[in-house]
Amino acid sequence: MIYTIVGARPNFMKAAPIHRAFERAGVAHALVHTGQHYDEAMSKVFFGELGMPRPAVDLGVGSGTHAQQTAAVLVGLERFFTDHRPDAVIVVGDVNSTMAATLVTAKMGVFSAHVEAGLRSRDWDMPEEVNRVVTDALADLLLTPSHDADRNLLAEGCAPDTIVCVGNVMIDTLHEHLPRARALDVPERLGVTPGGYAVLTLHRPSNVDDPVTLRHLVGAVARVAERVPVVFPVHPRTRQRAAAAGVELARIAGLVVTDPLGYLEFLSLTSRARLVLTDSGGLQEESTVLGIPCLTLRENTERPITIEQGTNVLVGTDPATIVRAALEALERRPGAAHRVPELWDGRAAERIVGAVLSRLS
Ligand code: UD1
């Protein structure tokens, strides 16, 4: 049996096409859910929408400090794999579950492949950067989304024959579901006009955990919302931090606050947006493929290809700079021609399965 590990929200869109590609190849494959995310809106909704089977096990690790969460995955997964020895394990992305699962497989002598290998922000304050580097140091097969990631791995001394550029598997999911998402009327239901609103997501600890930074960012968004409605599906971490910092999101004129959305609803929303403001990694990539201008509210990105070839601009976290960049972006004519990086073609899962099976035979 080959297992793919999922834990947190961005893992689900990457695991779904991998599961189906194994099914098409007639190879036994199952999901293991660590339970890092567990809410209906952060986890359960994606299984139904993306057509994923129930996981073979849910380790139920839940929330906690980094050490608690990582340790719970280590213990739970080692126990499960002791009883259900895998032929191979696939990990995706850069969340705590990804890193912990790779450590378990390495210690148990189980073959592992990392999907989304080689991305680097070079920002060691980001928990995901630690997860990326540890995961890539331990995984046997490094499956990259783009050639800049290949170069990062080679520079770190990874053996060339362990690296395969397979493209971006999350874009497989986007291509598959875009027609269904476009058929939904999510902007209308939220009271905004297609093509006439911005979408905001914010959840990085560096942006939301410090009350001063959070207030500055929300202040900048309030200025943008004077010009164009801003729809803000709020991540649970951000909701908690905003409440603790006394930031009343619901009082900001022009800001449309919602709970986190499912995949299809969110894609319906972003695909018709005029502008995206985000600190998410995945949304930088999705907006690049959709051709929607994206302002990334961070000082760095592990996805520079979305800037070189896509629609992404790194604007940082200075409020005046964010407002200026947003107003400039809104001035520009929408629908300008855009490029999509090589191998972001909807067929990455096929290449992932091919690369994994070739190593096992
Ligand atoms: C995690 C990932 C991050 C990813 C993000 C996507 C790590 C280090 N971080 O961050 O890379 O971009 O997921 O969402 O792995 N919570 C709920 N319900 C849930 C899950 C979480 O309410 O289903 C709340 C809990 O209070 C929890 C907090 O959100 O403490 C943070 O969750 P956690 O999994 O620690 O990190 P994220 O910020 O979600």
mmCIF file of C-alpha atoms and ligand atoms in Angstrom:
data_model
loop_
_atom_site.group_PDB
_atom_site.id
_atom_site.type_symbol
_atom_site.label_atom_id
_atom_site.label_comp_id
_atom_site.label_asym_id
_atom_site.label_seq_id
_atom_site.Cartn_x
_atom_site.Cartn_y
_atom_site.Cartn_z
ATOM 1 C CA MET A 1 0.000 0.000 0.000
ATOM 2 C CA ILE A 2 1.175 3.516 -0.799
ATOM 3 C CA TYR A 3 0.015 6.200 1.630
ATOM 4 C CA THR A 4 -0.236 9.960 1.127
ATOM 5 C CA ILE A 5 -0.193 12.034 4.301
ATOM 6 C CA VAL A 6 -2.621 14.925 4.703
ATOM 7 C CA GLY A 7 -2.920 17.154 7.730
ATOM 8 C CA ALA A 8 -3.722 20.785 7.082
ATOM 9 C CA ARG A 9 -5.993 22.571 4.608
ATOM 10 C CA PRO A 10 -3.527 23.186 1.756
ATOM 11 C CA ASN A 11 -2.613 19.466 1.680
ATOM 12 C CA PHE A 12 -6.035 18.337 0.518
ATOM 13 C CA MET A 13 -5.956 19.999 -2.912
ATOM 14 C CA LYS A 14 -2.562 18.383 -3.536
ATOM 15 C CA ALA A 15 -3.476 14.867 -2.358
ATOM 16 C CA ALA A 16 -6.775 14.556 -4.274
ATOM 17 C CA PRO A 17 -5.319 14.312 -7.820
ATOM 18 C CA ILE A 18 -2.520 12.043 -6.577
ATOM 19 C CA HIS A 19 -5.084 9.615 -5.182
ATOM 20 C CA ARG A 20 -7.005 9.541 -8.437
ATOM 21 C CA ALA A 21 -3.851 9.058 -10.515
ATOM 22 C CA PHE A 22 -2.932 6.008 -8.408
ATOM 23 C CA GLU A 23 -6.482 4.688 -8.878
ATOM 24 C CA ARG A 24 -6.162 5.099 -12.642
ATOM 25 C CA ALA A 25 -2.842 3.251 -12.533
ATOM 26 C CA GLY A 26 -4.511 0.404 -10.584
ATOM 27 C CA VAL A 27 -2.162 0.852 -7.616
ATOM 28 C CA ALA A 28 -3.384 0.510 -4.026
ATOM 29 C CA HIS A 29 -3.231 3.938 -2.385
ATOM 30 C CA ALA A 30 -4.831 5.426 0.733
ATOM 31 C CA LEU A 31 -4.765 8.677 2.667
ATOM 32 C CA VAL A 32 -3.585 9.106 6.229
ATOM 33 C CA HIS A 33 -5.013 12.186 7.977
ATOM 34 C CA THR A 34 -2.945 13.451 10.872
ATOM 35 C CA GLY A 35 -5.850 15.581 12.122
ATOM 36 C CA GLN A 36 -3.734 18.778 12.303
ATOM 37 C CA HIS A 37 -6.806 20.529 10.873
ATOM 38 C CA TYR A 38 -10.103 19.071 12.016
ATOM 39 C CA ASP A 39 -12.953 21.610 11.628
ATOM 40 C CA GLU A 40 -15.696 21.120 9.067
ATOM 41 C CA ALA A 41 -14.485 24.247 7.214
ATOM 42 C CA MET A 42 -10.739 23.530 7.498
ATOM 43 C CA SER A 43 -10.808 19.819 6.722
ATOM 44 C CA LYS A 44 -14.047 17.826 6.293
ATOM 45 C CA VAL A 45 -15.576 19.906 3.486
ATOM 46 C CA PHE A 46 -12.639 19.173 1.167
ATOM 47 C CA PHE A 47 -13.063 15.393 1.269
ATOM 48 C CA GLY A 48 -16.562 15.620 -0.196
ATOM 49 C CA GLU A 49 -15.814 18.402 -2.678
ATOM 50 C CA LEU A 50 -12.600 16.934 -4.045
ATOM 51 C CA GLY A 51 -13.905 13.365 -4.187
ATOM 52 C CA MET A 52 -11.354 11.969 -1.754
ATOM 53 C CA PRO A 53 -12.017 8.688 0.068
ATOM 54 C CA ARG A 54 -12.174 8.551 3.844
ATOM 55 C CA PRO A 55 -8.632 8.332 5.192
ATOM 56 C CA ALA A 56 -7.381 4.919 6.325
ATOM 57 C CA VAL A 57 -6.844 6.525 9.713
ATOM 58 C CA ASP A 58 -7.238 9.923 11.365
ATOM 59 C CA LEU A 59 -4.550 10.362 13.994
ATOM 60 C CA GLY A 60 -6.523 13.183 15.601
ATOM 61 C CA VAL A 61 -3.467 15.217 16.636
ATOM 62 C CA GLY A 62 -5.354 18.546 16.635
ATOM 63 C CA SER A 63 -3.916 21.922 17.614
ATOM 64 C CA GLY A 64 -1.055 22.668 19.972
ATOM 65 C CA THR A 65 2.435 24.077 20.071
ATOM 66 C CA HIS A 66 4.807 23.061 17.294
ATOM 67 C CA ALA A 67 6.441 20.466 19.546
ATOM 68 C CA GLN A 68 3.110 19.041 20.700
ATOM 69 C CA GLN A 69 1.706 18.814 17.187
ATOM 70 C CA THR A 70 4.896 17.367 15.692
ATOM 71 C CA ALA A 71 5.338 14.873 18.532
ATOM 72 C CA ALA A 72 1.742 13.674 18.286
ATOM 73 C CA VAL A 73 2.205 12.982 14.545
ATOM 74 C CA LEU A 74 5.492 11.151 15.202
ATOM 75 C CA VAL A 75 3.979 8.849 17.823
ATOM 76 C CA GLY A 76 0.658 8.257 16.062
ATOM 77 C CA LEU A 77 2.140 7.638 12.636
ATOM 78 C CA GLU A 78 4.882 5.312 13.866
ATOM 79 C CA ARG A 79 2.215 3.226 15.598
ATOM 80 C CA PHE A 80 0.045 3.114 12.466
ATOM 81 C CA PHE A 81 2.935 2.250 10.144
ATOM 82 C CA THR A 82 4.154 -0.459 12.518
ATOM 83 C CA ASP A 83 0.805 -2.211 12.032
ATOM 84 C CA HIS A 84 0.399 -1.220 8.360
ATOM 85 C CA ARG A 85 3.856 -1.269 6.800
ATOM 86 C CA PRO A 86 3.772 0.989 3.694
ATOM 87 C CA ASP A 87 5.501 0.271 0.375
ATOM 88 C CA ALA A 88 6.006 4.018 0.055
ATOM 89 C CA VAL A 89 4.798 7.250 1.628
ATOM 90 C CA ILE A 90 4.067 10.522 -0.148
ATOM 91 C CA VAL A 91 4.140 13.808 1.744
ATOM 92 C CA VAL A 92 2.968 17.116 0.290
ATOM 93 C CA GLY A 93 3.682 20.767 1.046
ATOM 94 C CA ASP A 94 5.370 22.226 4.101
ATOM 95 C CA VAL A 95 3.126 21.951 7.159
ATOM 96 C CA ASN A 96 4.094 20.377 10.472
ATOM 97 C CA SER A 97 2.434 17.092 9.455
ATOM 98 C CA THR A 98 4.618 16.932 6.315
ATOM 99 C CA MET A 99 7.848 17.261 8.259
ATOM 100 C CA ALA A 100 6.833 14.901 11.073
ATOM 101 C CA ALA A 101 5.668 12.198 8.657
ATOM 102 C CA THR A 102 8.954 12.314 6.737
ATOM 103 C CA LEU A 103 10.905 11.901 9.958
ATOM 104 C CA VAL A 104 8.876 8.785 10.819
ATOM 105 C CA THR A 105 9.417 7.207 7.389
ATOM 106 C CA ALA A 106 13.155 7.964 7.465
ATOM 107 C CA LYS A 107 13.566 6.305 10.869
ATOM 108 C CA MET A 108 11.470 3.294 9.814
ATOM 109 C CA GLY A 109 13.412 2.814 6.578
ATOM 110 C CA VAL A 110 10.301 3.434 4.451
ATOM 111 C CA PHE A 111 10.665 5.035 1.002
ATOM 112 C CA SER A 112 9.265 8.579 0.923
ATOM 113 C CA ALA A 113 8.592 11.146 -1.785
ATOM 114 C CA HIS A 114 8.094 14.870 -1.164
ATOM 115 C CA VAL A 115 5.693 16.676 -3.482
ATOM 116 C CA GLU A 116 6.503 20.424 -3.628
ATOM 117 C CA ALA A 117 10.165 19.843 -2.786
ATOM 118 C CA GLY A 118 12.803 22.531 -3.146
ATOM 119 C CA LEU A 119 10.810 25.689 -2.395
ATOM 120 C CA ARG A 120 12.761 28.073 -0.177
ATOM 121 C CA SER A 121 11.879 31.468 1.313
ATOM 122 C CA ARG A 122 15.271 31.673 3.111
ATOM 123 C CA ASP A 123 13.319 33.043 6.046
ATOM 124 C CA TRP A 124 14.068 30.914 9.085
ATOM 125 C CA ASP A 125 11.411 32.705 11.135
ATOM 126 C CA MET A 126 8.829 30.885 9.033
ATOM 127 C CA PRO A 127 7.910 27.513 10.548
ATOM 128 C CA GLU A 128 7.279 26.217 7.034
ATOM 129 C CA GLU A 129 10.903 26.947 5.993
ATOM 130 C CA VAL A 130 12.149 24.651 8.761
ATOM 131 C CA ASN A 131 9.629 22.031 7.624
ATOM 132 C CA ARG A 132 10.730 22.327 3.988
ATOM 133 C CA VAL A 133 14.430 21.959 4.685
ATOM 134 C CA VAL A 134 14.014 19.030 7.097
ATOM 135 C CA THR A 135 11.578 17.253 4.772
ATOM 136 C CA ASP A 136 13.868 17.614 1.751
ATOM 137 C CA ALA A 137 16.903 16.445 3.728
ATOM 138 C CA LEU A 138 15.084 13.219 4.646
ATOM 139 C CA ALA A 139 12.878 12.322 1.669
ATOM 140 C CA ASP A 140 14.175 9.786 -0.876
ATOM 141 C CA LEU A 141 12.520 11.341 -3.918
ATOM 142 C CA LEU A 142 12.213 15.115 -4.370
ATOM 143 C CA LEU A 143 9.353 16.058 -6.690
ATOM 144 C CA THR A 144 9.553 19.742 -7.531
ATOM 145 C CA PRO A 145 6.919 22.137 -8.932
ATOM 146 C CA SER A 146 9.355 24.247 -10.981
ATOM 147 C CA HIS A 147 13.017 24.383 -12.018
ATOM 148 C CA ASP A 148 13.977 27.074 -9.480
ATOM 149 C CA ALA A 149 13.242 24.426 -6.835
ATOM 150 C CA ASP A 150 15.562 21.951 -8.614
ATOM 151 C CA ARG A 151 18.328 24.535 -8.416
ATOM 152 C CA ASN A 152 17.741 25.106 -4.691
ATOM 153 C CA LEU A 153 18.054 21.389 -4.000
ATOM 154 C CA LEU A 154 21.194 20.993 -6.113
ATOM 155 C CA ALA A 155 22.772 23.956 -4.287
ATOM 156 C CA GLU A 156 22.078 22.167 -0.994
ATOM 157 C CA GLY A 157 23.915 19.079 -2.233
ATOM 158 C CA CYS A 158 20.939 16.830 -3.053
ATOM 159 C CA ALA A 159 21.851 14.095 -5.555
ATOM 160 C CA PRO A 160 20.591 14.998 -9.050
ATOM 161 C CA ASP A 161 18.995 11.573 -9.528
ATOM 162 C CA THR A 162 16.703 12.143 -6.513
ATOM 163 C CA ILE A 163 15.160 15.274 -8.083
ATOM 164 C CA VAL A 164 12.307 15.159 -10.620
ATOM 165 C CA CYS A 165 10.451 18.268 -11.783
ATOM 166 C CA VAL A 166 6.807 17.171 -12.004
ATOM 167 C CA GLY A 167 5.025 20.543 -12.057
ATOM 168 C CA ASN A 168 2.402 21.918 -9.714
ATOM 169 C CA VAL A 169 -0.115 19.336 -8.539
ATOM 170 C CA MET A 170 -2.409 21.902 -6.907
ATOM 171 C CA ILE A 171 -2.995 23.286 -10.392
ATOM 172 C CA ASP A 172 -4.312 19.834 -11.442
ATOM 173 C CA THR A 173 -7.100 20.394 -8.927
ATOM 174 C CA LEU A 174 -7.708 23.932 -10.154
ATOM 175 C CA HIS A 175 -8.061 22.806 -13.777
ATOM 176 C CA GLU A 176 -10.379 19.971 -12.805
ATOM 177 C CA HIS A 177 -12.735 22.050 -10.678
ATOM 178 C CA LEU A 178 -12.712 25.466 -12.343
ATOM 179 C CA PRO A 179 -15.811 24.845 -14.520
ATOM 180 C CA ARG A 180 -17.834 23.723 -11.463
ATOM 181 C CA ALA A 181 -16.549 26.627 -9.400
ATOM 182 C CA ARG A 182 -17.398 29.156 -12.116
ATOM 183 C CA ALA A 183 -20.961 27.843 -12.200
ATOM 184 C CA LEU A 184 -21.428 28.906 -8.547
ATOM 185 C CA ASP A 185 -22.612 32.400 -7.670
ATOM 186 C CA VAL A 186 -20.466 33.007 -4.591
ATOM 187 C CA PRO A 187 -19.638 36.689 -5.334
ATOM 188 C CA GLU A 188 -23.339 37.468 -5.810
ATOM 189 C CA ARG A 189 -24.247 35.630 -2.579
ATOM 190 C CA LEU A 190 -21.692 37.727 -0.720
ATOM 191 C CA GLY A 191 -23.141 40.879 -2.229
ATOM 192 C CA VAL A 192 -20.236 41.804 -4.521
ATOM 193 C CA THR A 193 -20.130 42.226 -8.300
ATOM 194 C CA PRO A 194 -18.014 39.813 -10.373
ATOM 195 C CA GLY A 195 -14.858 41.639 -11.489
ATOM 196 C CA GLY A 196 -15.462 44.424 -8.975
ATOM 197 C CA TYR A 197 -14.018 43.246 -5.671
ATOM 198 C CA ALA A 198 -10.778 42.135 -4.005
ATOM 199 C CA VAL A 199 -10.193 38.921 -2.017
ATOM 200 C CA LEU A 200 -8.067 38.941 1.124
ATOM 201 C CA THR A 201 -6.527 36.026 3.038
ATOM 202 C CA LEU A 202 -4.259 36.442 6.034
ATOM 203 C CA HIS A 203 -3.070 33.741 8.396
ATOM 204 C CA ARG A 204 0.758 33.696 8.662
ATOM 205 C CA PRO A 205 1.895 33.920 12.297
ATOM 206 C CA SER A 206 4.281 36.742 11.284
ATOM 207 C CA ASN A 207 1.289 38.791 10.098
ATOM 208 C CA VAL A 208 -1.451 37.925 12.551
ATOM 209 C CA ASP A 209 0.156 36.905 15.855
ATOM 210 C CA ASP A 210 1.605 40.329 16.709
ATOM 211 C CA PRO A 211 -1.270 42.765 17.496
ATOM 212 C CA VAL A 212 0.637 45.806 16.151
ATOM 213 C CA THR A 213 1.394 44.164 12.795
ATOM 214 C CA LEU A 214 -2.165 42.871 12.535
ATOM 215 C CA ARG A 215 -3.612 46.342 13.234
ATOM 216 C CA HIS A 216 -1.342 47.894 10.592
ATOM 217 C CA LEU A 217 -2.349 45.344 7.976
ATOM 218 C CA VAL A 218 -6.048 45.651 8.753
ATOM 219 C CA GLY A 219 -5.672 49.441 8.592
ATOM 220 C CA ALA A 220 -4.210 49.149 5.084
ATOM 221 C CA VAL A 221 -7.014 46.813 4.023
ATOM 222 C CA ALA A 222 -9.607 49.285 5.367
ATOM 223 C CA ARG A 223 -8.123 51.942 3.055
ATOM 224 C CA VAL A 224 -8.345 49.590 0.062
ATOM 225 C CA ALA A 225 -11.935 48.716 1.068
ATOM 226 C CA GLU A 226 -12.874 52.405 0.722
ATOM 227 C CA ARG A 227 -12.145 51.993 -2.969
ATOM 228 C CA VAL A 228 -13.351 48.450 -3.735
ATOM 229 C CA PRO A 229 -15.205 45.853 -1.607
ATOM 230 C CA VAL A 230 -12.776 43.385 -0.011
ATOM 231 C CA VAL A 231 -14.023 39.854 0.747
ATOM 232 C CA PHE A 232 -12.166 38.298 3.669
ATOM 233 C CA PRO A 233 -12.709 34.607 4.530
ATOM 234 C CA VAL A 234 -11.112 34.549 7.977
ATOM 235 C CA HIS A 235 -8.816 31.679 9.043
ATOM 236 C CA PRO A 236 -9.455 30.435 12.629
ATOM 237 C CA ARG A 237 -6.002 31.577 13.773
ATOM 238 C CA THR A 238 -6.681 35.092 12.454
ATOM 239 C CA ARG A 239 -10.153 35.235 13.985
ATOM 240 C CA GLN A 240 -8.705 34.381 17.400
ATOM 241 C CA ARG A 241 -5.820 36.849 17.089
ATOM 242 C CA ALA A 242 -8.062 39.671 15.859
ATOM 243 C CA ALA A 243 -10.445 39.122 18.776
ATOM 244 C CA ALA A 244 -7.540 39.074 21.254
ATOM 245 C CA ALA A 245 -6.084 42.266 19.754
ATOM 246 C CA GLY A 246 -9.472 44.022 19.854
ATOM 247 C CA VAL A 247 -9.566 44.365 16.041
ATOM 248 C CA GLU A 248 -13.234 44.503 15.046
ATOM 249 C CA LEU A 249 -13.245 43.312 11.461
ATOM 250 C CA ALA A 250 -17.043 43.447 11.142
ATOM 251 C CA ARG A 251 -17.024 47.223 11.723
ATOM 252 C CA ILE A 252 -14.805 48.042 8.733
ATOM 253 C CA ALA A 253 -16.784 49.608 5.897
ATOM 254 C CA GLY A 254 -16.373 47.732 2.606
ATOM 255 C CA LEU A 255 -14.911 44.623 4.257
ATOM 256 C CA VAL A 256 -17.063 41.525 3.703
ATOM 257 C CA VAL A 257 -16.099 39.083 6.465
ATOM 258 C CA THR A 258 -16.960 35.375 6.084
ATOM 259 C CA ASP A 259 -15.967 32.076 7.644
ATOM 260 C CA PRO A 260 -13.372 30.012 5.739
ATOM 261 C CA LEU A 261 -14.874 28.796 2.448
ATOM 262 C CA GLY A 262 -14.758 25.387 0.806
ATOM 263 C CA TYR A 263 -12.508 24.824 -2.204
ATOM 264 C CA LEU A 264 -15.164 25.356 -4.878
ATOM 265 C CA GLU A 265 -16.662 28.413 -3.206
ATOM 266 C CA PHE A 266 -13.245 29.981 -2.742
ATOM 267 C CA LEU A 267 -12.267 29.260 -6.341
ATOM 268 C CA SER A 268 -15.564 30.768 -7.506
ATOM 269 C CA LEU A 269 -14.645 33.875 -5.525
ATOM 270 C CA THR A 270 -10.999 34.224 -6.603
ATOM 271 C CA SER A 271 -11.607 33.391 -10.250
ATOM 272 C CA ARG A 272 -13.857 36.487 -10.616
ATOM 273 C CA ALA A 273 -11.858 38.826 -8.358
ATOM 274 C CA ARG A 274 -10.296 42.059 -9.583
ATOM 275 C CA LEU A 275 -7.396 41.679 -7.156
ATOM 276 C CA VAL A 276 -6.061 39.254 -4.540
ATOM 277 C CA LEU A 277 -4.257 40.317 -1.356
ATOM 278 C CA THR A 278 -2.714 37.389 0.505
ATOM 279 C CA ASP A 279 0.025 35.877 2.616
ATOM 280 C CA SER A 280 -0.811 32.334 1.426
ATOM 281 C CA GLY A 281 1.594 30.325 -0.716
ATOM 282 C CA GLY A 282 -1.053 28.451 -2.699
ATOM 283 C CA LEU A 283 -3.015 31.553 -3.604
ATOM 284 C CA GLN A 284 0.087 33.141 -5.198
ATOM 285 C CA GLU A 285 0.131 30.118 -7.508
ATOM 286 C CA GLU A 286 -3.599 29.932 -8.159
ATOM 287 C CA SER A 287 -3.858 33.633 -9.010
ATOM 288 C CA THR A 288 -0.911 33.216 -11.390
ATOM 289 C CA VAL A 289 -2.795 30.520 -13.312
ATOM 290 C CA LEU A 290 -6.080 32.442 -13.194
ATOM 291 C CA GLY A 291 -4.363 35.637 -14.394
ATOM 292 C CA ILE A 292 -5.665 37.643 -11.419
ATOM 293 C CA PRO A 293 -3.286 40.338 -10.040
ATOM 294 C CA CYS A 294 -1.952 39.228 -6.648
ATOM 295 C CA LEU A 295 -0.274 41.332 -3.969
ATOM 296 C CA THR A 296 1.619 39.201 -1.459
ATOM 297 C CA LEU A 297 1.718 40.761 2.008
ATOM 298 C CA ARG A 298 5.065 39.251 3.000
ATOM 299 C CA GLU A 299 8.730 40.260 2.824
ATOM 300 C CA ASN A 300 9.731 37.108 0.904
ATOM 301 C CA THR A 301 8.253 34.221 -1.049
ATOM 302 C CA GLU A 302 9.291 30.615 -1.592
ATOM 303 C CA ARG A 303 7.462 30.822 -4.916
ATOM 304 C CA PRO A 304 9.483 33.405 -6.921
ATOM 305 C CA ILE A 305 8.262 31.905 -10.178
ATOM 306 C CA THR A 306 4.847 33.487 -9.496
ATOM 307 C CA ILE A 307 6.588 36.868 -9.642
ATOM 308 C CA GLU A 308 8.912 36.169 -12.589
ATOM 309 C CA GLN A 309 6.242 34.491 -14.726
ATOM 310 C CA GLY A 310 2.953 35.128 -12.978
ATOM 311 C CA THR A 311 0.799 37.933 -11.671
ATOM 312 C CA ASN A 312 2.291 38.124 -8.185
ATOM 313 C CA VAL A 313 3.964 41.200 -6.654
ATOM 314 C CA LEU A 314 5.719 41.026 -3.302
ATOM 315 C CA VAL A 315 4.581 44.171 -1.498
ATOM 316 C CA GLY A 316 5.720 43.479 2.065
ATOM 317 C CA THR A 317 3.811 44.589 5.150
ATOM 318 C CA ASP A 318 4.252 48.365 5.184
ATOM 319 C CA PRO A 319 0.676 49.773 5.147
ATOM 320 C CA ALA A 320 1.403 52.750 2.849
ATOM 321 C CA THR A 321 3.133 50.496 0.310
ATOM 322 C CA ILE A 322 0.242 48.017 0.360
ATOM 323 C CA VAL A 323 -2.372 50.722 -0.213
ATOM 324 C CA ARG A 324 -0.343 52.322 -3.021
ATOM 325 C CA ALA A 325 0.236 48.965 -4.755
ATOM 326 C CA ALA A 326 -3.441 48.008 -4.444
ATOM 327 C CA LEU A 327 -4.682 51.307 -5.862
ATOM 328 C CA GLU A 328 -2.188 51.070 -8.726
ATOM 329 C CA ALA A 329 -3.278 47.503 -9.486
ATOM 330 C CA LEU A 330 -6.924 48.612 -9.549
ATOM 331 C CA GLU A 331 -6.058 51.350 -12.078
ATOM 332 C CA ARG A 332 -4.670 48.823 -14.553
ATOM 333 C CA ARG A 333 -6.848 47.292 -17.238
ATOM 334 C CA PRO A 334 -8.099 43.855 -16.133
ATOM 335 C CA GLY A 335 -7.596 40.692 -18.162
ATOM 336 C CA ALA A 336 -4.075 41.426 -19.431
ATOM 337 C CA ALA A 337 -2.291 38.462 -21.056
ATOM 338 C CA HIS A 338 -0.410 36.326 -18.572
ATOM 339 C CA ARG A 339 2.055 33.462 -18.627
ATOM 340 C CA VAL A 340 1.727 30.152 -16.804
ATOM 341 C CA PRO A 341 4.880 28.347 -15.633
ATOM 342 C CA GLU A 342 6.015 25.214 -17.463
ATOM 343 C CA LEU A 343 4.393 21.936 -16.293
ATOM 344 C CA TRP A 344 1.561 23.712 -14.455
ATOM 345 C CA ASP A 345 -0.653 21.938 -16.951
ATOM 346 C CA GLY A 346 -3.034 19.784 -14.920
ATOM 347 C CA ARG A 347 -0.954 16.613 -15.378
ATOM 348 C CA ALA A 348 1.443 16.778 -12.428
ATOM 349 C CA ALA A 349 -0.250 13.915 -10.536
ATOM 350 C CA GLU A 350 0.343 11.583 -13.498
ATOM 351 C CA ARG A 351 4.051 12.479 -13.435
ATOM 352 C CA ILE A 352 4.203 12.059 -9.642
ATOM 353 C CA VAL A 353 2.740 8.562 -9.832
ATOM 354 C CA GLY A 354 5.089 7.674 -12.696
ATOM 355 C CA ALA A 355 8.147 8.892 -10.782
ATOM 356 C CA VAL A 356 7.174 7.060 -7.569
ATOM 357 C CA LEU A 357 6.356 3.770 -9.307
ATOM 358 C CA SER A 358 9.603 3.856 -11.306
ATOM 359 C CA ARG A 359 11.555 3.985 -8.008
ATOM 360 C CA LEU A 360 9.645 1.094 -6.485
ATOM 361 C CA SER A 361 9.992 -1.325 -9.378
HETATM 362 C C1 UD1 B 1 -1.066 25.587 9.209
HETATM 363 C C2 UD1 B 1 0.319 25.432 8.590
HETATM 364 C C3 UD1 B 1 0.510 26.512 7.507
HETATM 365 C C4 UD1 B 1 -0.622 26.482 6.506
HETATM 366 C C5 UD1 B 1 -1.944 26.610 7.244
HETATM 367 C C6 UD1 B 1 -3.125 26.562 6.325
HETATM 368 C C7 UD1 B 1 2.142 24.638 10.037
HETATM 369 C C8 UD1 B 1 3.327 25.061 10.820
HETATM 370 N N1 UD1 B 1 1.381 25.636 9.562
HETATM 371 O O1 UD1 B 1 -1.103 26.838 9.890
HETATM 372 O O2 UD1 B 1 1.733 26.277 6.829
HETATM 373 O O3 UD1 B 1 -0.469 27.549 5.591
HETATM 374 O O4 UD1 B 1 -2.038 25.525 8.193
HETATM 375 O O5 UD1 B 1 -4.295 26.790 7.034
HETATM 376 O O6 UD1 B 1 1.931 23.459 9.843
HETATM 377 N N2 UD1 B 1 -7.640 25.806 14.191
HETATM 378 C C9 UD1 B 1 -8.998 25.609 14.238
HETATM 379 N N3 UD1 B 1 -9.511 24.590 13.485
HETATM 380 C C10 UD1 B 1 -8.765 23.769 12.746
HETATM 381 C C11 UD1 B 1 -7.370 23.972 12.710
HETATM 382 C C12 UD1 B 1 -6.827 25.000 13.439
HETATM 383 O O7 UD1 B 1 -9.707 26.316 14.909
HETATM 384 O O8 UD1 B 1 -9.305 22.855 12.066
HETATM 385 C C13 UD1 B 1 -7.063 26.914 14.980
HETATM 386 C C14 UD1 B 1 -6.508 26.407 16.288
HETATM 387 O O9 UD1 B 1 -6.790 27.332 17.289
HETATM 388 C C15 UD1 B 1 -5.034 26.374 16.060
HETATM 389 C C16 UD1 B 1 -4.818 27.489 15.040
HETATM 390 O O10 UD1 B 1 -5.993 27.495 14.252
HETATM 391 O O11 UD1 B 1 -4.304 26.545 17.223
HETATM 392 C C17 UD1 B 1 -3.612 27.290 14.200
HETATM 393 O O12 UD1 B 1 -3.632 25.971 13.609
HETATM 394 P P1 UD1 B 1 -2.249 25.253 13.216
HETATM 395 O O13 UD1 B 1 -2.537 23.946 12.551
HETATM 396 O O14 UD1 B 1 -1.346 25.243 14.390
HETATM 397 O O15 UD1 B 1 -1.582 26.249 12.198
HETATM 398 P P2 UD1 B 1 -2.172 27.140 11.023
HETATM 399 O O16 UD1 B 1 -2.032 28.564 11.389
HETATM 400 O O17 UD1 B 1 -3.525 26.654 10.589
#
